[in-house]
PDB file of C-alpha atoms in Angstrom:
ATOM      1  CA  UNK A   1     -52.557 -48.316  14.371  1.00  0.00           C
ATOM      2  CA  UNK A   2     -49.300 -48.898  12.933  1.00  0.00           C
ATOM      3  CA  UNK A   3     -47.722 -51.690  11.392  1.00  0.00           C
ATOM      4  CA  UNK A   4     -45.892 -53.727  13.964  1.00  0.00           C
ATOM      5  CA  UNK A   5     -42.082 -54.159  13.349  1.00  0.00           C
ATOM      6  CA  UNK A   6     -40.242 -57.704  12.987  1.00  0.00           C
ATOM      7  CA  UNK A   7     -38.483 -57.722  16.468  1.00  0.00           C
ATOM      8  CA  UNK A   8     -42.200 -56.215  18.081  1.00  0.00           C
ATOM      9  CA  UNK A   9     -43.906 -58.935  20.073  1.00  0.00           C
ATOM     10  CA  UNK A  10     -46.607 -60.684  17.773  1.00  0.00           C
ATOM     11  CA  UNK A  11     -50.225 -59.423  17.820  1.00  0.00           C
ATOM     12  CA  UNK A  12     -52.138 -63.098  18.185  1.00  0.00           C
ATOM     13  CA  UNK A  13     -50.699 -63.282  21.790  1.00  0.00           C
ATOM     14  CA  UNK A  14     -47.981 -66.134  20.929  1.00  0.00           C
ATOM     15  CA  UNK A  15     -45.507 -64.252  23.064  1.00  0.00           C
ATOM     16  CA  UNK A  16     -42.945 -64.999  20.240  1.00  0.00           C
ATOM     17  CA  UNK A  17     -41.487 -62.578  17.750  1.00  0.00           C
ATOM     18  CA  UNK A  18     -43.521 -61.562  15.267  1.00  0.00           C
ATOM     19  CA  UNK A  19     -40.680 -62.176  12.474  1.00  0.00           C
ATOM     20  CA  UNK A  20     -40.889 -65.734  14.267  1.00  0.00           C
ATOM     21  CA  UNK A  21     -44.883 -65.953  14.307  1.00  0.00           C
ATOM     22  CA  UNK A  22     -46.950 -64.754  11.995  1.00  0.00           C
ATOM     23  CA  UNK A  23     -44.847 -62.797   9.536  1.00  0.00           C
ATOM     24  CA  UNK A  24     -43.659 -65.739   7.319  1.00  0.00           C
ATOM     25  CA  UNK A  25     -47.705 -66.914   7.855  1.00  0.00           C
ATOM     26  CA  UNK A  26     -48.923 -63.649   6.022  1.00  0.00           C
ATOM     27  CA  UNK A  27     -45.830 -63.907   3.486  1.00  0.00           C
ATOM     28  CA  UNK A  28     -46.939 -67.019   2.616  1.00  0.00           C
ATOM     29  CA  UNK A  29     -50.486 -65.724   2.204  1.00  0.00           C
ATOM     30  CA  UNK A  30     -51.981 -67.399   4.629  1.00  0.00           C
ATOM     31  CA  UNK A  31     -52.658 -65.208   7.498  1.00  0.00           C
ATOM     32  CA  UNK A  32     -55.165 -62.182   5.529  1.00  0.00           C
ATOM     33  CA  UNK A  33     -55.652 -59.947   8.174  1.00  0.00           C
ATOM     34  CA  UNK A  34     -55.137 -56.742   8.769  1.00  0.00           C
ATOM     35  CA  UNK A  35     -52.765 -55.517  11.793  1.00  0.00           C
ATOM     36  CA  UNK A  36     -55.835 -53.984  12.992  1.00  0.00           C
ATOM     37  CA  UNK A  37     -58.122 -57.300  12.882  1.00  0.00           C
ATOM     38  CA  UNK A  38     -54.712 -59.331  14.983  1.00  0.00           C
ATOM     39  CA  UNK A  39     -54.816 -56.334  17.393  1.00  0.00           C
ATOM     40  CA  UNK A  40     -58.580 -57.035  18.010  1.00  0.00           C
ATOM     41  CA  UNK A  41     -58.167 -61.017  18.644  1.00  0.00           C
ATOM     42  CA  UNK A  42     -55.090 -59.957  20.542  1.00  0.00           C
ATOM     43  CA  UNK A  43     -56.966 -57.572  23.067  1.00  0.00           C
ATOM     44  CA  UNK A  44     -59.838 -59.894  23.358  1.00  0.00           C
ATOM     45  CA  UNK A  45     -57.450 -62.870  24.120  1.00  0.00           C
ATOM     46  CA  UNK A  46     -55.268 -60.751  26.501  1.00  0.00           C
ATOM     47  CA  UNK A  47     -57.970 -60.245  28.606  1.00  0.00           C
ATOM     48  CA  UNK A  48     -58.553 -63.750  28.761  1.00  0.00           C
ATOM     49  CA  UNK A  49     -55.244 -64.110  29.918  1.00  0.00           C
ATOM     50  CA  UNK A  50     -55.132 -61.475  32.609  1.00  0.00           C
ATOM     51  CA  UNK A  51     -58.589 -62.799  33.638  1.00  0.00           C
ATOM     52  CA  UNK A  52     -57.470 -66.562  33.747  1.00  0.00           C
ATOM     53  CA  UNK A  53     -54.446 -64.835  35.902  1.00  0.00           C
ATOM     54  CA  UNK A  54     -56.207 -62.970  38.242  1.00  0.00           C
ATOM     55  CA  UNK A  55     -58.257 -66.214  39.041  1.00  0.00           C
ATOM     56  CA  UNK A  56     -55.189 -67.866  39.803  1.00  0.00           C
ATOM     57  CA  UNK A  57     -54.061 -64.943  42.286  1.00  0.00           C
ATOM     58  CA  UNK A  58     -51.401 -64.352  40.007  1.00  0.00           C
ATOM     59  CA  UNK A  59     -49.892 -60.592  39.876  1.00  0.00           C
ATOM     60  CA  UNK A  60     -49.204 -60.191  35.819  1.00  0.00           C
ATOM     61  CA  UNK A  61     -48.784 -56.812  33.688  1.00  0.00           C
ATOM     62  CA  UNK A  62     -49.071 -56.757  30.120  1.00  0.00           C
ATOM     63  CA  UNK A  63     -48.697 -53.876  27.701  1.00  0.00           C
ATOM     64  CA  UNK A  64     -50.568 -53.739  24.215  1.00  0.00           C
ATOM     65  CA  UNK A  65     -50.586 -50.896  22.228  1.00  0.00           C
ATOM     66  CA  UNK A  66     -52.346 -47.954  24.310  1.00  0.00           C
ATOM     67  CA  UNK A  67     -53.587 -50.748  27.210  1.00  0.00           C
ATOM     68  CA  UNK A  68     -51.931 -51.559  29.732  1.00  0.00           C
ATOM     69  CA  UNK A  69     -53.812 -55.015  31.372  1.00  0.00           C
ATOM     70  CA  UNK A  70     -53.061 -55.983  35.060  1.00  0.00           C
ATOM     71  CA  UNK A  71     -54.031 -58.648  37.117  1.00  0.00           C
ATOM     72  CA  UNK A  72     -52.973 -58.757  41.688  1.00  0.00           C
ATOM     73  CA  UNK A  73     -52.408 -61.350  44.160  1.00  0.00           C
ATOM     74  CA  UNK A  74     -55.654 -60.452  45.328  1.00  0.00           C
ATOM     75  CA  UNK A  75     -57.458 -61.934  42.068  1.00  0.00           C
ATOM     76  CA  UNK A  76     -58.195 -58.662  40.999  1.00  0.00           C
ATOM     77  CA  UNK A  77     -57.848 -57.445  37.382  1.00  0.00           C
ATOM     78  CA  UNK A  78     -58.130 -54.227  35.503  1.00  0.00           C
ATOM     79  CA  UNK A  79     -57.914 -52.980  32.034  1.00  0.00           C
ATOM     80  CA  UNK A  80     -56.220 -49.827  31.505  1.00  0.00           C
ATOM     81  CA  UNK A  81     -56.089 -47.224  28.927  1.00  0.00           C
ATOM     82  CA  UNK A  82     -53.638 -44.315  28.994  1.00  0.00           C
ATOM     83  CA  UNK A  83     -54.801 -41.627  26.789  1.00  0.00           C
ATOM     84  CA  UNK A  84     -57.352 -40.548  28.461  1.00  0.00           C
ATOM     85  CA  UNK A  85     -56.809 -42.551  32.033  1.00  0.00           C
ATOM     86  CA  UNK A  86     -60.106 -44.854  32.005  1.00  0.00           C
ATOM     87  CA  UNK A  87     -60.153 -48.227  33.162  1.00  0.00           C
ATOM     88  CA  UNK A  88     -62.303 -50.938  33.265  1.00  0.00           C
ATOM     89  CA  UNK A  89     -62.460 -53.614  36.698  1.00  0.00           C
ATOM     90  CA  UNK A  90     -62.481 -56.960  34.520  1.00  0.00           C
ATOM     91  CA  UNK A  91     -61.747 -59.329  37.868  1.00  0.00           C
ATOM     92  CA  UNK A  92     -62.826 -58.774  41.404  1.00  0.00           C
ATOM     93  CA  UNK A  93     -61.979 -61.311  44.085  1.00  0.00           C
ATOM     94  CA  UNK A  94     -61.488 -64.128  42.192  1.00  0.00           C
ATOM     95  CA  UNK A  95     -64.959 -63.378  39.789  1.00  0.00           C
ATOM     96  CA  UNK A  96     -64.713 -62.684  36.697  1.00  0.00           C
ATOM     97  CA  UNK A  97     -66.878 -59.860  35.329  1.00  0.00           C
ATOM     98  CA  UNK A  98     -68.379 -59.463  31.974  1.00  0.00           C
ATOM     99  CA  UNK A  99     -65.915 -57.366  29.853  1.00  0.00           C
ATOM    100  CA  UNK A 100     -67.619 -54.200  28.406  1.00  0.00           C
ATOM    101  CA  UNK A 101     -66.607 -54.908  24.818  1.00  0.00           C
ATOM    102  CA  UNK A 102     -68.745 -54.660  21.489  1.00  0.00           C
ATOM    103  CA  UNK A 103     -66.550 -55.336  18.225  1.00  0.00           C
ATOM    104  CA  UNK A 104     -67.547 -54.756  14.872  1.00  0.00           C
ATOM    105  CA  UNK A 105     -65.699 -55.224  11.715  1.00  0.00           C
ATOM    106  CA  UNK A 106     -64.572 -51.394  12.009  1.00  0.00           C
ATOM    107  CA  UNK A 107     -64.025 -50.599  15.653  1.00  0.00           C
ATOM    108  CA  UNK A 108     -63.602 -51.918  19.624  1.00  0.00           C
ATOM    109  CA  UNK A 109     -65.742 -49.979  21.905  1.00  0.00           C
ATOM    110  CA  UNK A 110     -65.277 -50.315  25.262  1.00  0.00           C
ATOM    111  CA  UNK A 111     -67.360 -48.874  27.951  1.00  0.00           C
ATOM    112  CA  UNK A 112     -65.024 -47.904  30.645  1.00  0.00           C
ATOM    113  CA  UNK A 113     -66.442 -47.927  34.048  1.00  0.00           C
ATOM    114  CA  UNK A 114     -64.013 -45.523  35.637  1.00  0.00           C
ATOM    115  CA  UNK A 115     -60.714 -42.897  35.480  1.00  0.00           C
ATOM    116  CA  UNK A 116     -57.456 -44.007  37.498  1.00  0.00           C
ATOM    117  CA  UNK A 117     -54.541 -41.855  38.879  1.00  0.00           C
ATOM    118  CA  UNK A 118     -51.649 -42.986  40.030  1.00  0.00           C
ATOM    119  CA  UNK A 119     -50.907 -40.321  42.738  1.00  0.00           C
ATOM    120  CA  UNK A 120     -48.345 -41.191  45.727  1.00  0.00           C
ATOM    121  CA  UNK A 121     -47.649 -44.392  44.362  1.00  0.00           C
ATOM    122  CA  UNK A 122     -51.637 -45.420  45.059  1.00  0.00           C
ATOM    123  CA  UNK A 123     -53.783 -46.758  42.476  1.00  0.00           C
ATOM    124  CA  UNK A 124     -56.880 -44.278  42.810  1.00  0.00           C
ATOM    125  CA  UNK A 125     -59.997 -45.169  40.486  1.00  0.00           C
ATOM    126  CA  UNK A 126     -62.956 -42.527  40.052  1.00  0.00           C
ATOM    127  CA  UNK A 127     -66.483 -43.894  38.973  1.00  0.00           C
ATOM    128  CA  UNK A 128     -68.069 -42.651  36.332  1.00  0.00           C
ATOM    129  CA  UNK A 129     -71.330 -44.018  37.812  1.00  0.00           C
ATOM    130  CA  UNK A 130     -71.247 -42.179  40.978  1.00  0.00           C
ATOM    131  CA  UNK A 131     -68.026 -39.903  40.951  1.00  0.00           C
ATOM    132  CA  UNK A 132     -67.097 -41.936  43.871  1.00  0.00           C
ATOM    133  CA  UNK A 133     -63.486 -42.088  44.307  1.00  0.00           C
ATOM    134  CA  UNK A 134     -61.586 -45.412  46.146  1.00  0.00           C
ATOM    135  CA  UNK A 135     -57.907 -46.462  46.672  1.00  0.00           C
ATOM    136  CA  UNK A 136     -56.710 -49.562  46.088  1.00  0.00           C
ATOM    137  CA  UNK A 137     -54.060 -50.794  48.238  1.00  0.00           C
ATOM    138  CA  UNK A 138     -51.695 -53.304  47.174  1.00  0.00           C
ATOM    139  CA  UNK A 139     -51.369 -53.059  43.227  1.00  0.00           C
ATOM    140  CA  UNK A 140     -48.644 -52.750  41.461  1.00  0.00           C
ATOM    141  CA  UNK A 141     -48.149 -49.247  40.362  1.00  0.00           C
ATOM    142  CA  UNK A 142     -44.955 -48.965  40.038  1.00  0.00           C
ATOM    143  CA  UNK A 143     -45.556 -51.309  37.108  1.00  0.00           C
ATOM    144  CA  UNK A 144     -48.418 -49.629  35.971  1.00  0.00           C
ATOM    145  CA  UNK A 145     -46.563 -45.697  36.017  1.00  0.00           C
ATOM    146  CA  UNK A 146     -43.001 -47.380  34.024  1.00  0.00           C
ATOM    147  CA  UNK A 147     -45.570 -48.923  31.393  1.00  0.00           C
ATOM    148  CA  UNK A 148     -47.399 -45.634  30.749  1.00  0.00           C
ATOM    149  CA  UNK A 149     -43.771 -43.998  30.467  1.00  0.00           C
ATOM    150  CA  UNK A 150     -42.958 -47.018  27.884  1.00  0.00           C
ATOM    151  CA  UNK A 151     -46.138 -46.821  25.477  1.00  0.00           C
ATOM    152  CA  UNK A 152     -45.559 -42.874  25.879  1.00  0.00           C
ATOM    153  CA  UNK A 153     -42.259 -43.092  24.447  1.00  0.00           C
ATOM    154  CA  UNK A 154     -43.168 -45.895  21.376  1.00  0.00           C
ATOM    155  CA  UNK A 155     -46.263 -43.573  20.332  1.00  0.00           C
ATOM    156  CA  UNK A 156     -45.993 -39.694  19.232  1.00  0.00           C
ATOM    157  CA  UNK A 157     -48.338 -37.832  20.682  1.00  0.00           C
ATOM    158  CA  UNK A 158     -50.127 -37.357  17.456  1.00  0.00           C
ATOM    159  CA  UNK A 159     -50.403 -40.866  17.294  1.00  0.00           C
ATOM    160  CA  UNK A 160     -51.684 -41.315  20.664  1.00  0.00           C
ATOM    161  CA  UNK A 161     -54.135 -38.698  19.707  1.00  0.00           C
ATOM    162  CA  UNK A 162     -55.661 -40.728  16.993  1.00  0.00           C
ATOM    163  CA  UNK A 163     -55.436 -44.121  18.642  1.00  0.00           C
ATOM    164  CA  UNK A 164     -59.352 -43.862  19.234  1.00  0.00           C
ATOM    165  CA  UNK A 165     -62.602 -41.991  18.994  1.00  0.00           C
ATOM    166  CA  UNK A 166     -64.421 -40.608  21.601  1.00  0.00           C
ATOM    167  CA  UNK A 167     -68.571 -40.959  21.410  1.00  0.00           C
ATOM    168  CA  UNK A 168     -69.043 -40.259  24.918  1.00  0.00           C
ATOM    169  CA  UNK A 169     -67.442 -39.820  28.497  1.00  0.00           C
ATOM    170  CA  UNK A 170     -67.720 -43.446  29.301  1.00  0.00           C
ATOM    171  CA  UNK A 171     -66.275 -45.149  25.608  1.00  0.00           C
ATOM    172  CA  UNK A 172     -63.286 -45.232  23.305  1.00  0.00           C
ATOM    173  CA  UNK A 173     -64.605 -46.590  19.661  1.00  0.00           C
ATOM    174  CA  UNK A 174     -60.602 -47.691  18.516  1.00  0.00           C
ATOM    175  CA  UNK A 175     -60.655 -47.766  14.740  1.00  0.00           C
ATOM    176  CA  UNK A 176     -59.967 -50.778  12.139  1.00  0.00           C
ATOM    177  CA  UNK A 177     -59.243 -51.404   9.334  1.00  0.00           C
TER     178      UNK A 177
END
């Protein structure tokens, strides 16, 4: 990952500038970690977030770094990752799920759970379980498409081509520091 710029939105989920946040912190010495270690507490607490959302029936979008996290009205909520188009369900109904998520010092795996397509404006999910393909009415994809179009833009494609490491079909192993 790169390094995050001063007017960027601050890794440790704050919601405040990170020239505001955490920059004078690690100029001062006391914030040692890496970009890479914020992004990890960051993703983890995002999903808290978009969980604690979804709960709430709250509709919510949030972009962060190659992820794109949603939650609906419905109290559904889904992780999203646009490289490669997999997705993980992390709310259904109003229940949260356990979050397929094993951090080490080095990497974030996640085990995604299925592909999504956006085609005709419907949010279409394939599972990698059962190749079983639904539709889900009712989420906001317009959202969803304009944020893939906005992390496209930030990111080279080189870079999005080195934003993780593939072990299998069904994980992304994102590197750290």
């Amino acid at each position: 990952m790169g390094k995050i710029g001063r007017n960027e939105q601050c890794l440790c989920g704050s919601g405040k500038k990170f020239k505001h946040c955490c920059l004078p912190k690690q100029q001062a010495g006391l914030v040692p970690r890496s970009t890479e270690q914020a992004f990890k507490i960051s993703l983890v607490h995002e999903i808290e977030l978009i969980q604690k959302a979804a709960v709430e029936g709250k509709q919510k979008i949030k972009e962060l770094g190659v992820f794109i996290l949603f939650s609906t009205e419905e109290g559904d909520a889904w992780l999203l990752e646009i490289t490669d188009s997999d997705g993980v369900q992390l709310v259904r109904g109003g229940l949260v799920l356990d979050v397929p998520i094993d951090e080490s010092r080095e990497t974030i795996e996640i085990n995604w759970s299925h592909t999504f397509s956006l085609p005709n404006r419907a949010f279409e999910i394939t599972s990698y379980a059962d190749r079983s393909v639904q539709i889900l009415a009712d989420y906001p994809t317009r959202e969803i498409h304009a944020s893939m179009k906005r992390i496209k833009k930030k990111f080279s494609a080189e870079q999005l081509g080195m934003v993780h490491v593939k072990q299998d079909k069904q994980s992304t192993v994102v590197p750290s520091a």
